[in-house]
Tab-separated table of C-alpha atoms and ligand atoms in Angstrom:
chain	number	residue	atom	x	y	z
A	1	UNK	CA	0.000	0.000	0.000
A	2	UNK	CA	1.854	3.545	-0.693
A	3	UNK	CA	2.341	6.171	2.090
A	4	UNK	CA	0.690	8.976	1.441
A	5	UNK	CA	1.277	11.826	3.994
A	6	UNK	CA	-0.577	15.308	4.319
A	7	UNK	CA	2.358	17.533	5.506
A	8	UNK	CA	1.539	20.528	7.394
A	9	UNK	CA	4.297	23.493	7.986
A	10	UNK	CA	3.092	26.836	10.034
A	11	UNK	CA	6.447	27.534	12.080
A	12	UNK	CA	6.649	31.657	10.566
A	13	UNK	CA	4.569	33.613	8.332
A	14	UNK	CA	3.922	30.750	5.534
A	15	UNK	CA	0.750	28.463	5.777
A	16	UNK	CA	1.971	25.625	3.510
A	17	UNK	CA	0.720	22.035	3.202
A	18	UNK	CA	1.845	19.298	0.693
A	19	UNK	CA	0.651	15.367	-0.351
A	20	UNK	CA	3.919	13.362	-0.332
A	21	UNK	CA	3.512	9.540	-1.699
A	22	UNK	CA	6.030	7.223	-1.600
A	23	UNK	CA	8.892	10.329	-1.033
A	24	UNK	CA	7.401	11.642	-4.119
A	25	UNK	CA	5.884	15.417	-3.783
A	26	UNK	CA	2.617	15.297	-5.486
A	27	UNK	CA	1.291	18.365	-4.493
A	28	UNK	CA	3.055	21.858	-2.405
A	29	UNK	CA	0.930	24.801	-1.681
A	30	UNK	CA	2.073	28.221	0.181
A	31	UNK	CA	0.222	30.985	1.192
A	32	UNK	CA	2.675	33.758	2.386
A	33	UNK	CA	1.590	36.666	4.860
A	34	UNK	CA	1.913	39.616	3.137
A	35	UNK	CA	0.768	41.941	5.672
A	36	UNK	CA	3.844	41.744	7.582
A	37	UNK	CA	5.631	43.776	5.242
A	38	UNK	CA	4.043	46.818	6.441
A	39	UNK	CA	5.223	46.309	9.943
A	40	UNK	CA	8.911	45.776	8.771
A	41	UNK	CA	8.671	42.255	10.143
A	42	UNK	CA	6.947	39.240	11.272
A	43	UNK	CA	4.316	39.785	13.957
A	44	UNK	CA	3.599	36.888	15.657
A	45	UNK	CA	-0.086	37.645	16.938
A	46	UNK	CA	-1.013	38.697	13.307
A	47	UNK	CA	0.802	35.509	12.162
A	48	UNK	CA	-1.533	32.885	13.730
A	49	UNK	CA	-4.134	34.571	13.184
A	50	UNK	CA	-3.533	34.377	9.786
A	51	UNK	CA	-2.465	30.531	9.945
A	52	UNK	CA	-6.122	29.963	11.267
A	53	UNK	CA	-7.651	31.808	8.181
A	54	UNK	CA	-5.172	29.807	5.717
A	55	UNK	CA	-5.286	26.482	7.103
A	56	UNK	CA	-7.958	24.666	5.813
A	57	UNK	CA	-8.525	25.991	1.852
A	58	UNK	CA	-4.212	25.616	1.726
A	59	UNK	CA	-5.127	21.891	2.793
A	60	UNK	CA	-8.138	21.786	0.961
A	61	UNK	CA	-5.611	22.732	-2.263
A	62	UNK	CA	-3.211	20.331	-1.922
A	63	UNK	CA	-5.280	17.800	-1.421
A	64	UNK	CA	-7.078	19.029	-4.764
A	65	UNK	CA	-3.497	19.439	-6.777
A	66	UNK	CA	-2.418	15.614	-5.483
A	67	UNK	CA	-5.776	14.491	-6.419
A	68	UNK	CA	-6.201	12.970	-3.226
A	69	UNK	CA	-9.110	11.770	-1.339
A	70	UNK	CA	-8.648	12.993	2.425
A	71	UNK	CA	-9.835	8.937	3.116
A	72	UNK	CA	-6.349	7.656	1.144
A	73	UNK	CA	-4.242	9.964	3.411
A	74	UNK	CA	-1.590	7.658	5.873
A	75	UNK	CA	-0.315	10.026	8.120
A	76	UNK	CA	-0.096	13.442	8.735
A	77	UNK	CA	2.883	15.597	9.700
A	78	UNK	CA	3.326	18.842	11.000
A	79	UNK	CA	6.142	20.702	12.351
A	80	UNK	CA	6.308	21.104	16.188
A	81	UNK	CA	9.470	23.307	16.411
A	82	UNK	CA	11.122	25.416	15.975
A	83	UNK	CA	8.993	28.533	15.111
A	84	UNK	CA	6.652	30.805	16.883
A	85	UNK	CA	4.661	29.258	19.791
A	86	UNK	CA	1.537	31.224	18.427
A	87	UNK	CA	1.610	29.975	14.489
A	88	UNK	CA	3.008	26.229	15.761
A	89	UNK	CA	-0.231	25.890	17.390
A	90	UNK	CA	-1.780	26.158	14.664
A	91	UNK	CA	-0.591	23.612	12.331
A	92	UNK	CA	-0.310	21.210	15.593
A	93	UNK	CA	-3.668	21.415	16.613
A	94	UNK	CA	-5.080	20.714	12.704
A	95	UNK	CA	-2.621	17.984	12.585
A	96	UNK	CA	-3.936	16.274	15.464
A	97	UNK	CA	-7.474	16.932	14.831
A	98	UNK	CA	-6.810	15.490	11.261
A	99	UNK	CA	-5.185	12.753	12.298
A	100	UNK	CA	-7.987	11.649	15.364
A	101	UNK	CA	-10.374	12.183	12.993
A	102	UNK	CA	-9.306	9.562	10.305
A	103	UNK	CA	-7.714	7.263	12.582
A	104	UNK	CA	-4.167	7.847	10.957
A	105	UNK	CA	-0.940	8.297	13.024
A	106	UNK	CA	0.429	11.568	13.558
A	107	UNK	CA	3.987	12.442	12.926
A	108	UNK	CA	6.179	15.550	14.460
A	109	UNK	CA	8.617	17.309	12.560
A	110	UNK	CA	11.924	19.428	13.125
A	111	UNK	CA	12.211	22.322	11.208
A	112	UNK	CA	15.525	22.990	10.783
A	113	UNK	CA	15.660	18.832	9.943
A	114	UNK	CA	13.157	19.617	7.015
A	115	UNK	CA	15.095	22.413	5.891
A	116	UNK	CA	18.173	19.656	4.957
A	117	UNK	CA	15.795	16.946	3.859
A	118	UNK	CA	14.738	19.262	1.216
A	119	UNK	CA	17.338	17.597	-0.835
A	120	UNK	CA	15.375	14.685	-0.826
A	121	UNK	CA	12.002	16.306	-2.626
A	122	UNK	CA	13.708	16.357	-5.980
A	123	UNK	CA	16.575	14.031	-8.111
A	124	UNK	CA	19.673	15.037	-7.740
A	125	UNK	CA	19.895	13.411	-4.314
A	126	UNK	CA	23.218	14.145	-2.528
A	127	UNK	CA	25.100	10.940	-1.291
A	128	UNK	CA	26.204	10.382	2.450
A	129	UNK	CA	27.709	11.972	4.730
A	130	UNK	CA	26.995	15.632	3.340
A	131	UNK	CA	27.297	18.941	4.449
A	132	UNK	CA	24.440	21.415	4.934
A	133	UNK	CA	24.592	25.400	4.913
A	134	UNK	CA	20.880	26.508	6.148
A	135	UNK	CA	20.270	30.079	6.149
A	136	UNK	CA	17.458	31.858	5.881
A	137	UNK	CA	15.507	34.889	7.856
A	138	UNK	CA	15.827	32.717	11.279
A	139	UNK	CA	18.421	30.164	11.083
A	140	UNK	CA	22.427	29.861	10.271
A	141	UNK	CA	23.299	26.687	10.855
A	142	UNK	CA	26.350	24.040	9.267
A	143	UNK	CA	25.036	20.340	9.577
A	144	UNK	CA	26.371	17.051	9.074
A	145	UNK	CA	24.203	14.321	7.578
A	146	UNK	CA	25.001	10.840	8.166
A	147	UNK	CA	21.947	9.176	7.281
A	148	UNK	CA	18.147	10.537	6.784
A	149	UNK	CA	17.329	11.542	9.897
A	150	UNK	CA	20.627	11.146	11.667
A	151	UNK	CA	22.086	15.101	11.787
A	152	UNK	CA	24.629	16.992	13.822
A	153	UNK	CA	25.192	20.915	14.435
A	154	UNK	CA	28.409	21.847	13.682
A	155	UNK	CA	27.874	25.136	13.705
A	156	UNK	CA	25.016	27.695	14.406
A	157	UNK	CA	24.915	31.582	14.818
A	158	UNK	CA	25.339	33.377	18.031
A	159	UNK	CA	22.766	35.775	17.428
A	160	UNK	CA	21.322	37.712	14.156
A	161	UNK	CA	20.421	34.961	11.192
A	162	UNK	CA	21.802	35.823	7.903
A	163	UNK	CA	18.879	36.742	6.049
A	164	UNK	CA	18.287	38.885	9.483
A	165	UNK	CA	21.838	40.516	8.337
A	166	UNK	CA	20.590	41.387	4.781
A	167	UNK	CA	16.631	42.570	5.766
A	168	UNK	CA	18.318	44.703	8.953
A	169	UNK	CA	21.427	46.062	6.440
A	170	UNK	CA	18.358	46.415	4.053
A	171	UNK	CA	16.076	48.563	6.159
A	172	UNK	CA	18.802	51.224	7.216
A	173	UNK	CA	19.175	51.423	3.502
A	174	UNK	CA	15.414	52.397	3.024
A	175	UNK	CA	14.632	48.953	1.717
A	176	UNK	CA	11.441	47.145	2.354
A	177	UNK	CA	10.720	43.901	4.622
A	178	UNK	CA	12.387	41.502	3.311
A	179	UNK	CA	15.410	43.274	1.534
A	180	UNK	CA	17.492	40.097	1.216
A	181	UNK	CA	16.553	40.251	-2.636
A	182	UNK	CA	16.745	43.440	-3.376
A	183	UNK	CA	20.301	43.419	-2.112
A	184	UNK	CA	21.095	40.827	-4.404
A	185	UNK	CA	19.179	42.948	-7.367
A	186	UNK	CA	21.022	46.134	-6.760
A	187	UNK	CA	24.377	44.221	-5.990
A	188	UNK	CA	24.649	42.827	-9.736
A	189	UNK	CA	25.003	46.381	-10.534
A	190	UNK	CA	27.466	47.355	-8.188
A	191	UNK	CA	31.249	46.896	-6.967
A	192	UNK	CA	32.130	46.013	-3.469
A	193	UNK	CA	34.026	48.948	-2.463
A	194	UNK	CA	32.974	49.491	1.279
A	195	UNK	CA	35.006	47.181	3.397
A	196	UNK	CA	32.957	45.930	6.586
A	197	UNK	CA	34.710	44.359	9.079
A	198	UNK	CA	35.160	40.116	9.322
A	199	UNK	CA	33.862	38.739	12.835
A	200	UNK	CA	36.235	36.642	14.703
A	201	UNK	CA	34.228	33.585	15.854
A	202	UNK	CA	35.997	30.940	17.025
A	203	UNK	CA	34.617	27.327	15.623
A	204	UNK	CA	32.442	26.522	13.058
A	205	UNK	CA	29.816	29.663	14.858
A	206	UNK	CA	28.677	32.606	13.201
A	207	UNK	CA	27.929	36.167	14.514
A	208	UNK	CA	26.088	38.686	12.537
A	209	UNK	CA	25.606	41.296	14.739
A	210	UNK	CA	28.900	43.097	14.891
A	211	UNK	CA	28.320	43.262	10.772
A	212	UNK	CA	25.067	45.578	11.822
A	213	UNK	CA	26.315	47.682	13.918
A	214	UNK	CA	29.509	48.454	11.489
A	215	UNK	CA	27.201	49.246	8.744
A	216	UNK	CA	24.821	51.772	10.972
A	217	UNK	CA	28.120	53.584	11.972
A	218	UNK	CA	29.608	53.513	8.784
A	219	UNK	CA	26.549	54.990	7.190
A	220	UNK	CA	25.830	57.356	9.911
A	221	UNK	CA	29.204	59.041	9.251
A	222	UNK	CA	28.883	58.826	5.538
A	223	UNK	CA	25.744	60.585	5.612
A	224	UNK	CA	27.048	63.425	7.751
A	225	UNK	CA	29.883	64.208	5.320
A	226	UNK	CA	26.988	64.077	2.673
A	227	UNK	CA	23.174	63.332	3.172
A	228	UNK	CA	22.821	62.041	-0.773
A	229	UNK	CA	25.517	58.917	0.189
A	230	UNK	CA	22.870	56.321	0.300
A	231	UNK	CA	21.070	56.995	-2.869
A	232	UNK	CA	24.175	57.756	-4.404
A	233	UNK	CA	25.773	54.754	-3.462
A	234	UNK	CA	23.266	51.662	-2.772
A	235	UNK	CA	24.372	49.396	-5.794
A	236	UNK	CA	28.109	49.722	-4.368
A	237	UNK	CA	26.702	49.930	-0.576
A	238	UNK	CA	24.664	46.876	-1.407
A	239	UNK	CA	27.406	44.540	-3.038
A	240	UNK	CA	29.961	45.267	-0.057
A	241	UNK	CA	27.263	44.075	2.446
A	242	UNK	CA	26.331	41.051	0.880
A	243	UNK	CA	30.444	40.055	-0.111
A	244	UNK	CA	30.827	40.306	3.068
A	245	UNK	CA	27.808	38.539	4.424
A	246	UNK	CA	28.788	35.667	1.661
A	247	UNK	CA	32.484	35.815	2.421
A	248	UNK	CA	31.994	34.725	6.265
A	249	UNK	CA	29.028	31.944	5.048
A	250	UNK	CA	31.573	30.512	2.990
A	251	UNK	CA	34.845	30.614	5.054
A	252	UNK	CA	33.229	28.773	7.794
A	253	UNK	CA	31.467	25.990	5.182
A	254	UNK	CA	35.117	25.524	3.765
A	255	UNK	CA	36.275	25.133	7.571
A	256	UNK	CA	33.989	22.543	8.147
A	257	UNK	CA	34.468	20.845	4.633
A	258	UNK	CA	37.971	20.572	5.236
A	259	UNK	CA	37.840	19.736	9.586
A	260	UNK	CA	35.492	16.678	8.308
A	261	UNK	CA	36.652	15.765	4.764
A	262	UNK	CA	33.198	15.755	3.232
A	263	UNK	CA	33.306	17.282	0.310
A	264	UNK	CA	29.051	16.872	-0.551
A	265	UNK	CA	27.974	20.613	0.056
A	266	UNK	CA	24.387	21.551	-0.095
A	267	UNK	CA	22.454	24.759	0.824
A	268	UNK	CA	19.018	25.233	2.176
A	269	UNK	CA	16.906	27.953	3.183
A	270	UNK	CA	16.060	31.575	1.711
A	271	UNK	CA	19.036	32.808	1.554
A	272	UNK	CA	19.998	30.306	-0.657
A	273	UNK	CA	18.279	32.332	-3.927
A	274	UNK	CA	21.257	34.981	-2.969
A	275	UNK	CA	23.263	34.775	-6.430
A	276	UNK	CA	26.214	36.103	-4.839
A	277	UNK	CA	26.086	33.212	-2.642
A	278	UNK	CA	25.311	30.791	-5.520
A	279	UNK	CA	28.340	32.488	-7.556
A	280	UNK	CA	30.465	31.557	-4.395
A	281	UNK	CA	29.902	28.365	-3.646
A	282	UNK	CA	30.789	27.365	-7.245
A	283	UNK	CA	33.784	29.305	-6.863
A	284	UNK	CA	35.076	28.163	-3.513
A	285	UNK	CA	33.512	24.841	-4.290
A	286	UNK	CA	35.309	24.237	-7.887
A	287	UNK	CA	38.651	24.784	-6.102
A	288	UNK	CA	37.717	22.458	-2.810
A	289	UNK	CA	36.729	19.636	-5.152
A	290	UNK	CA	33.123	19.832	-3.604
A	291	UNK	CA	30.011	18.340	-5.854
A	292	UNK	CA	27.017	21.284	-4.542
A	293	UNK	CA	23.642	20.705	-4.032
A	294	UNK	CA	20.864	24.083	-4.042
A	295	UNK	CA	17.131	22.673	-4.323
A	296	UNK	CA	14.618	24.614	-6.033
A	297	UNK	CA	13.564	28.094	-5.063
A	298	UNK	CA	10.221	26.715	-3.901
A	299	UNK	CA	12.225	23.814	-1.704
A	300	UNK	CA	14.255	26.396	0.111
A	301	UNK	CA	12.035	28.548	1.942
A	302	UNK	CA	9.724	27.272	4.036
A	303	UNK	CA	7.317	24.856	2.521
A	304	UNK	CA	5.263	21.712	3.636
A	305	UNK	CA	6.847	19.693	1.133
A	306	UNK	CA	10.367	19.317	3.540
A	307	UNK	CA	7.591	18.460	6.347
A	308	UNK	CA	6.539	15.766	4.301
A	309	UNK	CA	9.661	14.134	3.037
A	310	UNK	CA	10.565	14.136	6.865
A	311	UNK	CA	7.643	12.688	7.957
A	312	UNK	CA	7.823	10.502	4.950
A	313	UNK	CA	11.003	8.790	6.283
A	314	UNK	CA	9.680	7.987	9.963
A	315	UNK	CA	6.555	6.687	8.519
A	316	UNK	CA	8.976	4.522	7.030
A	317	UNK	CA	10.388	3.641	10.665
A	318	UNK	CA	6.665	3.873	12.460
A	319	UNK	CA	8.735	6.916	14.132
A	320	UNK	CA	5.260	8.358	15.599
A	321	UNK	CA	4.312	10.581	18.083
A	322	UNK	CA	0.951	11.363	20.912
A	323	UNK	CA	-1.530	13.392	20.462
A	324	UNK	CA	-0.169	15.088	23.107
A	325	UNK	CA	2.869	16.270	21.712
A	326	UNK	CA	3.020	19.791	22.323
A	327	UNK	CA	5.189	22.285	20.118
A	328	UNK	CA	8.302	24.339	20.996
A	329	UNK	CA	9.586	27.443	20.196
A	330	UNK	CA	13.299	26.538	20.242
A	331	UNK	CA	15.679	23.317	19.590
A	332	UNK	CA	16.770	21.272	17.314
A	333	UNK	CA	16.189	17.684	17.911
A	334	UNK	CA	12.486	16.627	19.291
B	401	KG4	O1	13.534	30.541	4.316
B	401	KG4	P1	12.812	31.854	4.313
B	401	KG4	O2	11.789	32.093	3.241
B	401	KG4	O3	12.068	32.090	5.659
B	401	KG4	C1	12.621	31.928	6.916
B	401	KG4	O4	13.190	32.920	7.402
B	401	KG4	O5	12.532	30.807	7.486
B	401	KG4	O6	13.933	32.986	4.238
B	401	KG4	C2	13.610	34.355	4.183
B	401	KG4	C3	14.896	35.136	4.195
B	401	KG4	C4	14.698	36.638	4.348
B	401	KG4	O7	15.596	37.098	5.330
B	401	KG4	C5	15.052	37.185	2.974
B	401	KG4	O8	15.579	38.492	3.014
B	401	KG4	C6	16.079	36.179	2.514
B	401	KG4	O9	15.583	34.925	2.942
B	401	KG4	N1	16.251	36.150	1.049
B	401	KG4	C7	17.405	36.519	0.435
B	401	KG4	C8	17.180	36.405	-0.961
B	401	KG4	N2	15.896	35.943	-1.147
B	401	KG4	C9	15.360	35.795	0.093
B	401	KG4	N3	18.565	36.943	0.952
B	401	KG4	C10	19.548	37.249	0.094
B	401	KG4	N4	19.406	37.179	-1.254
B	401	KG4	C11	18.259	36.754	-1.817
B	401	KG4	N5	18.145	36.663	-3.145
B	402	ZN	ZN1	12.702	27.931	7.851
């Protein structure tokens, strides 16, 4: 009989759910808060509020795109953590209520575990052990995969995410919420002539935070000297930032590549579309001897379809969970 698994992802400001049969994605929908853009950022209140508008047409369209009867469904798995407590709940309590209702077991899912097992959606898989970079508007993490679902930090950031570092660069430039792309946009037409300082983390760690407050004073004393240097400069502005954002992703990916000899490098997450980043990896990669792995666009942010490809793989180990399973804000194993 094939497992077919209704996946269910509401850790941010996307209510996504997907129909995953036998590891294959049949069917992915998002529906992304736009409202938060106003605000600068993600409110979390607003956020599951949202989630409870979204929740049942985005599962009500998957199921439609898979052309799947909610009766044929095997399991259903949601993400418990991490993400915010208020938009978790969500997606948990559908889950379960799903799941009780048709009888079906219920499966939890990490997060930051889907985010790597995004590889596994789509051919090209990458082979074992491989490395993952994650980045995205709330994680920075290196990981080692060993097996499926057997994963290890290496290294995670200390405090600001990455995409954080470009949408908080971004907004003292007059960008909107999220700028991460519009860096990239106005960095293809600009040089990186604005050094910003390196941090010195020890490890395989990151720290953006130090990059922030470099760029506020460096612009602050630009624009006092003249009050035009933003608009005259944000192509040039814009490539120095995200150089240097790229330069310390990649340093610390080659540190790890060469500390554990694996030489499989894959990226997940947002950040991932960054074509500076992209450019870089090929770069650093070609001379490393690493084979790269970047899913799709619509694999790397957050989507139900990594829910279900997790889930998919503890079906296949009866890996289940209670209905009383209750979802966290923080962590990365469950
Ligand atoms: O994975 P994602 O959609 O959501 C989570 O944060 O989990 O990632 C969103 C982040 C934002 O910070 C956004 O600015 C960044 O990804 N981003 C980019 C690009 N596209 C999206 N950052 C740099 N360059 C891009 N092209
Ligand atoms: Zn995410």
């Amino acid at each position: 009989m094939a497992a077919t698994i209704l996946a269910i992802e509401s850790s941010c400001d996307d209510t996504s759910a997907a129909v995953i049969c036998d590891g294959r994605v049949l069917s992915n929908c998002v529906s992304t808060q736009e409202m938060h853009r106003i605000y600068g950022g993600v409110v979390p209140e607003v956020a599951s509020r949202a989630h409870q508008v979204n929740i049942i047409p985005v599962v009500e369209m998957a199921l439609k795109n898979a052309g799947v009867n909610k009766q044929d469904i095997s399991a259903v798995a949601f993400t418990r953590g991490p993400g915010l407590l208020g938009s978790l709940l969500v997606g948990t309590s559908f889950a379960k209520a799903f799941a009780l209702s048709y009888d079906i077991p219920l499966i939890e899912v990490n997060h930051m575990q889907a985010h790597v097992m995004a590889h596994f959606a789509e051919a090209p898989f990458p082979d074992f052990p491989f490395l993952c970079l994650t980045v995205s508007g709330g994680h920075t993490q290196i990981i080692r995969i060993d097996d499926y679902l057997k994963m290890e930090i290496l290294g995670e950031t200390l405090d600001d995410a990455a995409g954080e570092a470009f949408d908080k660069a971004g907004k003292m430039l007059g960008l909107g919420y999220p700028a991460g792309a519009q860096i990239d946009k106005l960095a293809q037409t600009g040089t990186a002539r604005f050094p910003f300082p390196e941090p010195a983390v020890p490890g395989l760690n990151f720290s953006f935070s130090g990059l922030k407050t470099a760029i506020l004073y460096f612009l602050r004393d630009q624009m006092a000297q003249n009050s035009n240097f933003i608009e005259e400069n944000l192509a040039d502005i814009s490539a120095s930032i995200q150089q240097t954002i790229v330069t310390i992703l990649l340093k610390k990916l080659r540190k790890a590549s060469r500390q554990t000899g694996i030489r499989t490098v894959a990226l997940a997450g947002g950040v991932s579309a960054n074509s500076g980043l992209r450019e870089a990896l090929e770069k650093y990669g070609g001379k490393e001897g690493w084979k790269t792995f970047v899913p799709r666009f619509e694999y790397c942010t957050d989507n139900a379809a990594m829910i279900g490809i997790t889930g998919y793989y503890k079906f296949l180990r009866s890996e289940f969970c209670d209905q009383d399973a209750a979802p966290y804000a923080r962590g990365f194993t469950s």
